[in-house]
Amino acid sequence: MQITEELLKRYSEGHCTDEEVEAVEAWLLNSDSEEGVQYREEFSGAKSKIWLRLSSRFPQKDTAVIPLYKTIVRYAAVISILMAVGFVILNGQGISNPFAVQKSIAYGQGEQGLLTLKDHSTIQLNSGSHLQYSSGIGSKNREVSLLEGEAFFQITRDPKHPFIVHTDEVDITVLGTKFNIDNNPQTQEIVVTLIEGAIKFSVKGEDHILSPGQQVVYRRKTGDVQLLHDVNTERVSAWTKGILWFVATPMSEVFESLEQRYGVRFEIQRDIDLPFSAKFEKEPLDKILRLIEASTDLKFRKDKDHVFVY
């Protein structure tokens, strides 16, 4: 079905058939809205109507964790249709290029997601991550911002258009490579690990070139930059395969990882100052807790989404 201005307008007003609704929403999720539609006149007054219609179709909830597919639908539909409105308004004013639209994807505790760009680059996001990027990402524009959390990047090589990842203080520039970024607000550290290729790590006017197997750690509190060699990259990227891998890891960090993966909250009622080593491959949380109990003197009690440690 061809997506036209008239069809988008009827969608915003709630006058589409079920088949037309499915076609419009499939288009919103699978293409940039500035492509594939011929606009001929100003789309007057549509912005507020579209927003209200989409709000009614994808209601916001204050507390519940939203399943992954619903999160994608809500973000993609709202942002794409607003981008289409902006394009039409600007065309009506005689402006040829639409304004850049900031898209945002965020995943709560217990959620993960994969973003595939136009150039076939992929960004895998871990639980508790927030990524922001502009419309048209993956063609000439290859810049994203990892506002929080952890992401694994597989970037298609394009020497004319370097791929740049921004955080609040650090920039990472690549041509084509695989690397992992952990922008952790709790530890106040940004950790970048290179798996393949080469990247440039820039902070406060200083550049650091990484080779495969190297890891750079930037500590926000002190401004220190530490370069590590011969890092176990398989362990760093294990989370992308659903694996939790701990090597003499402080128990507080173990619980933080379990909170992130399973969407629970640990309530600590005793001293937990001990290291822990284990490798869990997609194990249910109850089994992991039993294994920790068997190898330590810790005990657990679950109450809904809370786990008490005593």
PDB file of N, CA and C in Angstrom, residues 89-160:
ATOM      1  N   ILE A  89       5.615  20.905   7.296  1.00  0.00           N
ATOM      2  CA  ILE A  89       5.534  22.306   7.703  1.00  0.00           C
ATOM      3  C   ILE A  89       6.658  23.108   7.074  1.00  0.00           C
ATOM      4  N   LEU A  90       7.881  22.554   7.083  1.00  0.00           N
ATOM      5  CA  LEU A  90       9.005  23.264   6.505  1.00  0.00           C
ATOM      6  C   LEU A  90       8.860  23.390   5.001  1.00  0.00           C
ATOM      7  N   ASN A  91       8.355  22.355   4.336  1.00  0.00           N
ATOM      8  CA  ASN A  91       8.128  22.454   2.903  1.00  0.00           C
ATOM      9  C   ASN A  91       7.114  23.540   2.584  1.00  0.00           C
ATOM     10  N   GLY A  92       6.089  23.668   3.420  1.00  0.00           N
ATOM     11  CA  GLY A  92       5.082  24.689   3.209  1.00  0.00           C
ATOM     12  C   GLY A  92       5.659  26.093   3.336  1.00  0.00           C
ATOM     13  N   GLN A  93       6.808  26.205   4.044  1.00  0.00           N
ATOM     14  CA  GLN A  93       7.455  27.503   4.207  1.00  0.00           C
ATOM     15  C   GLN A  93       8.557  27.713   3.175  1.00  0.00           C
ATOM     16  N   GLY A  94       8.687  26.759   2.232  1.00  0.00           N
ATOM     17  CA  GLY A  94       9.672  26.915   1.191  1.00  0.00           C
ATOM     18  C   GLY A  94      11.066  26.493   1.600  1.00  0.00           C
ATOM     19  N   ILE A  95      11.197  25.703   2.674  1.00  0.00           N
ATOM     20  CA  ILE A  95      12.502  25.248   3.132  1.00  0.00           C
ATOM     21  C   ILE A  95      12.700  23.836   2.635  1.00  0.00           C
ATOM     22  N   SER A  96      13.853  23.563   1.976  1.00  0.00           N
ATOM     23  CA  SER A  96      14.025  22.280   1.303  1.00  0.00           C
ATOM     24  C   SER A  96      14.409  21.154   2.248  1.00  0.00           C
ATOM     25  N   ASN A  97      15.201  21.431   3.297  1.00  0.00           N
ATOM     26  CA  ASN A  97      15.690  20.374   4.169  1.00  0.00           C
ATOM     27  C   ASN A  97      14.926  20.364   5.484  1.00  0.00           C
ATOM     28  N   PRO A  98      14.414  19.228   5.931  1.00  0.00           N
ATOM     29  CA  PRO A  98      13.716  19.161   7.220  1.00  0.00           C
ATOM     30  C   PRO A  98      14.690  19.261   8.374  1.00  0.00           C
ATOM     31  N   PHE A  99      14.194  19.720   9.543  1.00  0.00           N
ATOM     32  CA  PHE A  99      15.060  19.780  10.719  1.00  0.00           C
ATOM     33  C   PHE A  99      15.388  18.374  11.197  1.00  0.00           C
ATOM     34  N   ALA A 100      16.590  18.275  11.806  1.00  0.00           N
ATOM     35  CA  ALA A 100      17.000  16.974  12.329  1.00  0.00           C
ATOM     36  C   ALA A 100      16.156  16.633  13.544  1.00  0.00           C
ATOM     37  N   VAL A 101      15.713  15.396  13.613  1.00  0.00           N
ATOM     38  CA  VAL A 101      14.889  14.947  14.725  1.00  0.00           C
ATOM     39  C   VAL A 101      15.717  14.030  15.610  1.00  0.00           C
ATOM     40  N   GLN A 102      15.722  14.290  16.897  1.00  0.00           N
ATOM     41  CA  GLN A 102      16.442  13.452  17.847  1.00  0.00           C
ATOM     42  C   GLN A 102      15.577  12.268  18.246  1.00  0.00           C
ATOM     43  N   LYS A 103      16.067  11.084  17.947  1.00  0.00           N
ATOM     44  CA  LYS A 103      15.386   9.870  18.370  1.00  0.00           C
ATOM     45  C   LYS A 103      16.056   9.347  19.632  1.00  0.00           C
ATOM     46  N   SER A 104      15.306   8.641  20.428  1.00  0.00           N
ATOM     47  CA  SER A 104      15.827   8.160  21.704  1.00  0.00           C
ATOM     48  C   SER A 104      15.282   6.769  21.985  1.00  0.00           C
ATOM     49  N   ILE A 105      16.179   5.870  22.394  1.00  0.00           N
ATOM     50  CA  ILE A 105      15.778   4.517  22.783  1.00  0.00           C
ATOM     51  C   ILE A 105      16.332   4.247  24.174  1.00  0.00           C
ATOM     52  N   ALA A 106      15.476   3.800  25.080  1.00  0.00           N
ATOM     53  CA  ALA A 106      15.897   3.493  26.446  1.00  0.00           C
ATOM     54  C   ALA A 106      15.315   2.150  26.852  1.00  0.00           C
ATOM     55  N   TYR A 107      16.112   1.356  27.561  1.00  0.00           N
ATOM     56  CA  TYR A 107      15.673   0.054  28.032  1.00  0.00           C
ATOM     57  C   TYR A 107      15.792  -0.006  29.546  1.00  0.00           C
ATOM     58  N   GLY A 108      14.726  -0.468  30.196  1.00  0.00           N
ATOM     59  CA  GLY A 108      14.717  -0.582  31.642  1.00  0.00           C
ATOM     60  C   GLY A 108      15.418  -1.838  32.110  1.00  0.00           C
ATOM     61  N   GLN A 109      15.393  -2.045  33.427  1.00  0.00           N
ATOM     62  CA  GLN A 109      16.004  -3.234  33.998  1.00  0.00           C
ATOM     63  C   GLN A 109      15.316  -4.480  33.450  1.00  0.00           C
ATOM     64  N   GLY A 110      16.108  -5.473  33.076  1.00  0.00           N
ATOM     65  CA  GLY A 110      15.561  -6.714  32.536  1.00  0.00           C
ATOM     66  C   GLY A 110      15.265  -6.686  31.059  1.00  0.00           C
ATOM     67  N   GLU A 111      15.589  -5.567  30.363  1.00  0.00           N
ATOM     68  CA  GLU A 111      15.348  -5.454  28.927  1.00  0.00           C
ATOM     69  C   GLU A 111      16.676  -5.292  28.190  1.00  0.00           C
ATOM     70  N   GLN A 112      16.722  -5.764  26.949  1.00  0.00           N
ATOM     71  CA  GLN A 112      17.839  -5.527  26.046  1.00  0.00           C
ATOM     72  C   GLN A 112      17.277  -5.292  24.655  1.00  0.00           C
ATOM     73  N   GLY A 113      18.078  -4.685  23.774  1.00  0.00           N
ATOM     74  CA  GLY A 113      17.577  -4.451  22.429  1.00  0.00           C
ATOM     75  C   GLY A 113      18.695  -4.328  21.413  1.00  0.00           C
ATOM     76  N   LEU A 114      18.339  -4.477  20.140  1.00  0.00           N
ATOM     77  CA  LEU A 114      19.283  -4.392  19.035  1.00  0.00           C
ATOM     78  C   LEU A 114      18.776  -3.380  18.025  1.00  0.00           C
ATOM     79  N   LEU A 115      19.647  -2.437  17.654  1.00  0.00           N
ATOM     80  CA  LEU A 115      19.319  -1.408  16.670  1.00  0.00           C
ATOM     81  C   LEU A 115      20.177  -1.642  15.433  1.00  0.00           C
ATOM     82  N   THR A 116      19.550  -1.803  14.260  1.00  0.00           N
ATOM     83  CA  THR A 116      20.262  -1.983  13.000  1.00  0.00           C
ATOM     84  C   THR A 116      20.115  -0.717  12.162  1.00  0.00           C
ATOM     85  N   LEU A 117      21.242  -0.155  11.723  1.00  0.00           N
ATOM     86  CA  LEU A 117      21.243   1.100  10.981  1.00  0.00           C
ATOM     87  C   LEU A 117      21.201   0.851   9.474  1.00  0.00           C
ATOM     88  N   LYS A 118      21.031   1.918   8.702  1.00  0.00           N
ATOM     89  CA  LYS A 118      20.916   1.802   7.251  1.00  0.00           C
ATOM     90  C   LYS A 118      22.149   1.182   6.611  1.00  0.00           C
ATOM     91  N   ASP A 119      23.325   1.456   7.201  1.00  0.00           N
ATOM     92  CA  ASP A 119      24.570   0.939   6.636  1.00  0.00           C
ATOM     93  C   ASP A 119      24.886  -0.462   7.140  1.00  0.00           C
ATOM     94  N   HIS A 120      23.931  -1.087   7.823  1.00  0.00           N
ATOM     95  CA  HIS A 120      24.040  -2.445   8.376  1.00  0.00           C
ATOM     96  C   HIS A 120      24.905  -2.507   9.636  1.00  0.00           C
ATOM     97  N   SER A 121      25.328  -1.361  10.155  1.00  0.00           N
ATOM     98  CA  SER A 121      25.946  -1.348  11.477  1.00  0.00           C
ATOM     99  C   SER A 121      24.889  -1.736  12.501  1.00  0.00           C
ATOM    100  N   THR A 122      25.333  -2.339  13.613  1.00  0.00           N
ATOM    101  CA  THR A 122      24.394  -2.720  14.667  1.00  0.00           C
ATOM    102  C   THR A 122      24.867  -2.187  16.012  1.00  0.00           C
ATOM    103  N   ILE A 123      23.908  -1.864  16.854  1.00  0.00           N
ATOM    104  CA  ILE A 123      24.181  -1.419  18.219  1.00  0.00           C
ATOM    105  C   ILE A 123      23.309  -2.255  19.143  1.00  0.00           C
ATOM    106  N   GLN A 124      23.931  -3.060  19.983  1.00  0.00           N
ATOM    107  CA  GLN A 124      23.201  -3.882  20.946  1.00  0.00           C
ATOM    108  C   GLN A 124      23.237  -3.182  22.297  1.00  0.00           C
ATOM    109  N   LEU A 125      22.074  -2.943  22.878  1.00  0.00           N
ATOM    110  CA  LEU A 125      21.962  -2.189  24.122  1.00  0.00           C
ATOM    111  C   LEU A 125      21.634  -3.109  25.286  1.00  0.00           C
ATOM    112  N   ASN A 126      22.357  -2.920  26.368  1.00  0.00           N
ATOM    113  CA  ASN A 126      22.134  -3.702  27.569  1.00  0.00           C
ATOM    114  C   ASN A 126      21.030  -3.067  28.416  1.00  0.00           C
ATOM    115  N   SER A 127      20.606  -3.764  29.443  1.00  0.00           N
ATOM    116  CA  SER A 127      19.579  -3.238  30.347  1.00  0.00           C
ATOM    117  C   SER A 127      20.044  -1.922  30.956  1.00  0.00           C
ATOM    118  N   GLY A 128      19.093  -1.021  31.182  1.00  0.00           N
ATOM    119  CA  GLY A 128      19.419   0.251  31.814  1.00  0.00           C
ATOM    120  C   GLY A 128      20.182   1.205  30.925  1.00  0.00           C
ATOM    121  N   SER A 129      20.088   1.033  29.595  1.00  0.00           N
ATOM    122  CA  SER A 129      20.839   1.874  28.664  1.00  0.00           C
ATOM    123  C   SER A 129      19.931   2.874  27.965  1.00  0.00           C
ATOM    124  N   HIS A 130      20.533   4.014  27.572  1.00  0.00           N
ATOM    125  CA  HIS A 130      19.785   5.091  26.924  1.00  0.00           C
ATOM    126  C   HIS A 130      20.640   5.634  25.782  1.00  0.00           C
ATOM    127  N   LEU A 131      20.152   5.470  24.548  1.00  0.00           N
ATOM    128  CA  LEU A 131      20.867   5.897  23.349  1.00  0.00           C
ATOM    129  C   LEU A 131      20.070   6.973  22.633  1.00  0.00           C
ATOM    130  N   GLN A 132      20.783   7.978  22.121  1.00  0.00           N
ATOM    131  CA  GLN A 132      20.137   9.056  21.384  1.00  0.00           C
ATOM    132  C   GLN A 132      20.849   9.236  20.051  1.00  0.00           C
ATOM    133  N   TYR A 133      20.082   9.514  18.985  1.00  0.00           N
ATOM    134  CA  TYR A 133      20.680   9.690  17.663  1.00  0.00           C
ATOM    135  C   TYR A 133      19.739  10.524  16.808  1.00  0.00           C
ATOM    136  N   SER A 134      20.264  11.040  15.692  1.00  0.00           N
ATOM    137  CA  SER A 134      19.479  11.889  14.807  1.00  0.00           C
ATOM    138  C   SER A 134      18.855  11.073  13.696  1.00  0.00           C
ATOM    139  N   SER A 135      17.801  11.606  13.097  1.00  0.00           N
ATOM    140  CA  SER A 135      17.174  10.960  11.951  1.00  0.00           C
ATOM    141  C   SER A 135      18.195  10.866  10.814  1.00  0.00           C
ATOM    142  N   GLY A 136      18.085   9.808  10.019  1.00  0.00           N
ATOM    143  CA  GLY A 136      19.024   9.606   8.924  1.00  0.00           C
ATOM    144  C   GLY A 136      20.291   8.898   9.337  1.00  0.00           C
ATOM    145  N   ILE A 137      20.378   8.436  10.587  1.00  0.00           N
ATOM    146  CA  ILE A 137      21.582   7.765  11.067  1.00  0.00           C
ATOM    147  C   ILE A 137      21.903   6.557  10.190  1.00  0.00           C
ATOM    148  N   GLY A 138      23.183   6.388   9.852  1.00  0.00           N
ATOM    149  CA  GLY A 138      23.594   5.235   9.078  1.00  0.00           C
ATOM    150  C   GLY A 138      23.932   5.546   7.642  1.00  0.00           C
ATOM    151  N   SER A 139      23.671   6.785   7.192  1.00  0.00           N
ATOM    152  CA  SER A 139      24.083   7.171   5.843  1.00  0.00           C
ATOM    153  C   SER A 139      25.293   8.083   5.987  1.00  0.00           C
ATOM    154  N   LYS A 140      25.142   9.375   5.712  1.00  0.00           N
ATOM    155  CA  LYS A 140      26.254  10.302   5.923  1.00  0.00           C
ATOM    156  C   LYS A 140      26.408  10.653   7.390  1.00  0.00           C
ATOM    157  N   ASN A 141      25.296  10.701   8.082  1.00  0.00           N
ATOM    158  CA  ASN A 141      25.332  11.020   9.518  1.00  0.00           C
ATOM    159  C   ASN A 141      25.542   9.733  10.304  1.00  0.00           C
ATOM    160  N   ARG A 142      26.686   9.630  10.975  1.00  0.00           N
ATOM    161  CA  ARG A 142      26.989   8.417  11.734  1.00  0.00           C
ATOM    162  C   ARG A 142      27.464   8.815  13.128  1.00  0.00           C
ATOM    163  N   GLU A 143      26.594   9.495  13.866  1.00  0.00           N
ATOM    164  CA  GLU A 143      26.909   9.904  15.226  1.00  0.00           C
ATOM    165  C   GLU A 143      25.764   9.522  16.159  1.00  0.00           C
ATOM    166  N   VAL A 144      26.118   8.991  17.329  1.00  0.00           N
ATOM    167  CA  VAL A 144      25.134   8.645  18.352  1.00  0.00           C
ATOM    168  C   VAL A 144      25.658   9.116  19.699  1.00  0.00           C
ATOM    169  N   SER A 145      24.770   9.194  20.676  1.00  0.00           N
ATOM    170  CA  SER A 145      25.147   9.538  22.046  1.00  0.00           C
ATOM    171  C   SER A 145      24.666   8.433  22.977  1.00  0.00           C
ATOM    172  N   LEU A 146      25.616   7.833  23.694  1.00  0.00           N
ATOM    173  CA  LEU A 146      25.264   6.844  24.719  1.00  0.00           C
ATOM    174  C   LEU A 146      25.163   7.603  26.035  1.00  0.00           C
ATOM    175  N   LEU A 147      23.953   7.993  26.393  1.00  0.00           N
ATOM    176  CA  LEU A 147      23.745   8.836  27.570  1.00  0.00           C
ATOM    177  C   LEU A 147      23.992   8.075  28.862  1.00  0.00           C
ATOM    178  N   GLU A 148      23.719   6.778  28.835  1.00  0.00           N
ATOM    179  CA  GLU A 148      23.861   5.961  30.043  1.00  0.00           C
ATOM    180  C   GLU A 148      23.819   4.493  29.652  1.00  0.00           C
ATOM    181  N   GLY A 149      24.563   3.667  30.381  1.00  0.00           N
ATOM    182  CA  GLY A 149      24.461   2.232  30.198  1.00  0.00           C
ATOM    183  C   GLY A 149      25.559   1.652  29.330  1.00  0.00           C
ATOM    184  N   GLU A 150      25.284   0.453  28.818  1.00  0.00           N
ATOM    185  CA  GLU A 150      26.286  -0.327  28.094  1.00  0.00           C
ATOM    186  C   GLU A 150      25.774  -0.692  26.707  1.00  0.00           C
ATOM    187  N   ALA A 151      26.683  -0.630  25.719  1.00  0.00           N
ATOM    188  CA  ALA A 151      26.310  -0.958  24.349  1.00  0.00           C
ATOM    189  C   ALA A 151      27.483  -1.623  23.645  1.00  0.00           C
ATOM    190  N   PHE A 152      27.142  -2.557  22.745  1.00  0.00           N
ATOM    191  CA  PHE A 152      28.143  -3.243  21.926  1.00  0.00           C
ATOM    192  C   PHE A 152      27.919  -2.817  20.484  1.00  0.00           C
ATOM    193  N   PHE A 153      28.976  -2.309  19.844  1.00  0.00           N
ATOM    194  CA  PHE A 153      28.873  -1.739  18.509  1.00  0.00           C
ATOM    195  C   PHE A 153      29.587  -2.629  17.488  1.00  0.00           C
ATOM    196  N   GLN A 154      28.911  -2.925  16.380  1.00  0.00           N
ATOM    197  CA  GLN A 154      29.535  -3.540  15.213  1.00  0.00           C
ATOM    198  C   GLN A 154      29.315  -2.586  14.046  1.00  0.00           C
ATOM    199  N   ILE A 155      30.377  -1.874  13.661  1.00  0.00           N
ATOM    200  CA  ILE A 155      30.252  -0.742  12.755  1.00  0.00           C
ATOM    201  C   ILE A 155      30.793  -1.091  11.371  1.00  0.00           C
ATOM    202  N   THR A 156      29.971  -0.861  10.353  1.00  0.00           N
ATOM    203  CA  THR A 156      30.381  -1.064   8.965  1.00  0.00           C
ATOM    204  C   THR A 156      31.407  -0.005   8.568  1.00  0.00           C
ATOM    205  N   ARG A 157      32.456  -0.430   7.895  1.00  0.00           N
ATOM    206  CA  ARG A 157      33.530   0.483   7.517  1.00  0.00           C
ATOM    207  C   ARG A 157      33.060   1.473   6.456  1.00  0.00           C
ATOM    208  N   ASP A 158      33.375   2.754   6.678  1.00  0.00           N
ATOM    209  CA  ASP A 158      33.090   3.820   5.718  1.00  0.00           C
ATOM    210  C   ASP A 158      34.089   4.941   5.964  1.00  0.00           C
ATOM    211  N   PRO A 159      35.241   4.913   5.257  1.00  0.00           N
ATOM    212  CA  PRO A 159      36.300   5.907   5.511  1.00  0.00           C
ATOM    213  C   PRO A 159      35.859   7.357   5.337  1.00  0.00           C
ATOM    214  N   LYS A 160      34.861   7.594   4.466  1.00  0.00           N
ATOM    215  CA  LYS A 160      34.412   8.966   4.241  1.00  0.00           C
ATOM    216  C   LYS A 160      33.514   9.481   5.362  1.00  0.00           C
TER     217      LYS A 160
END
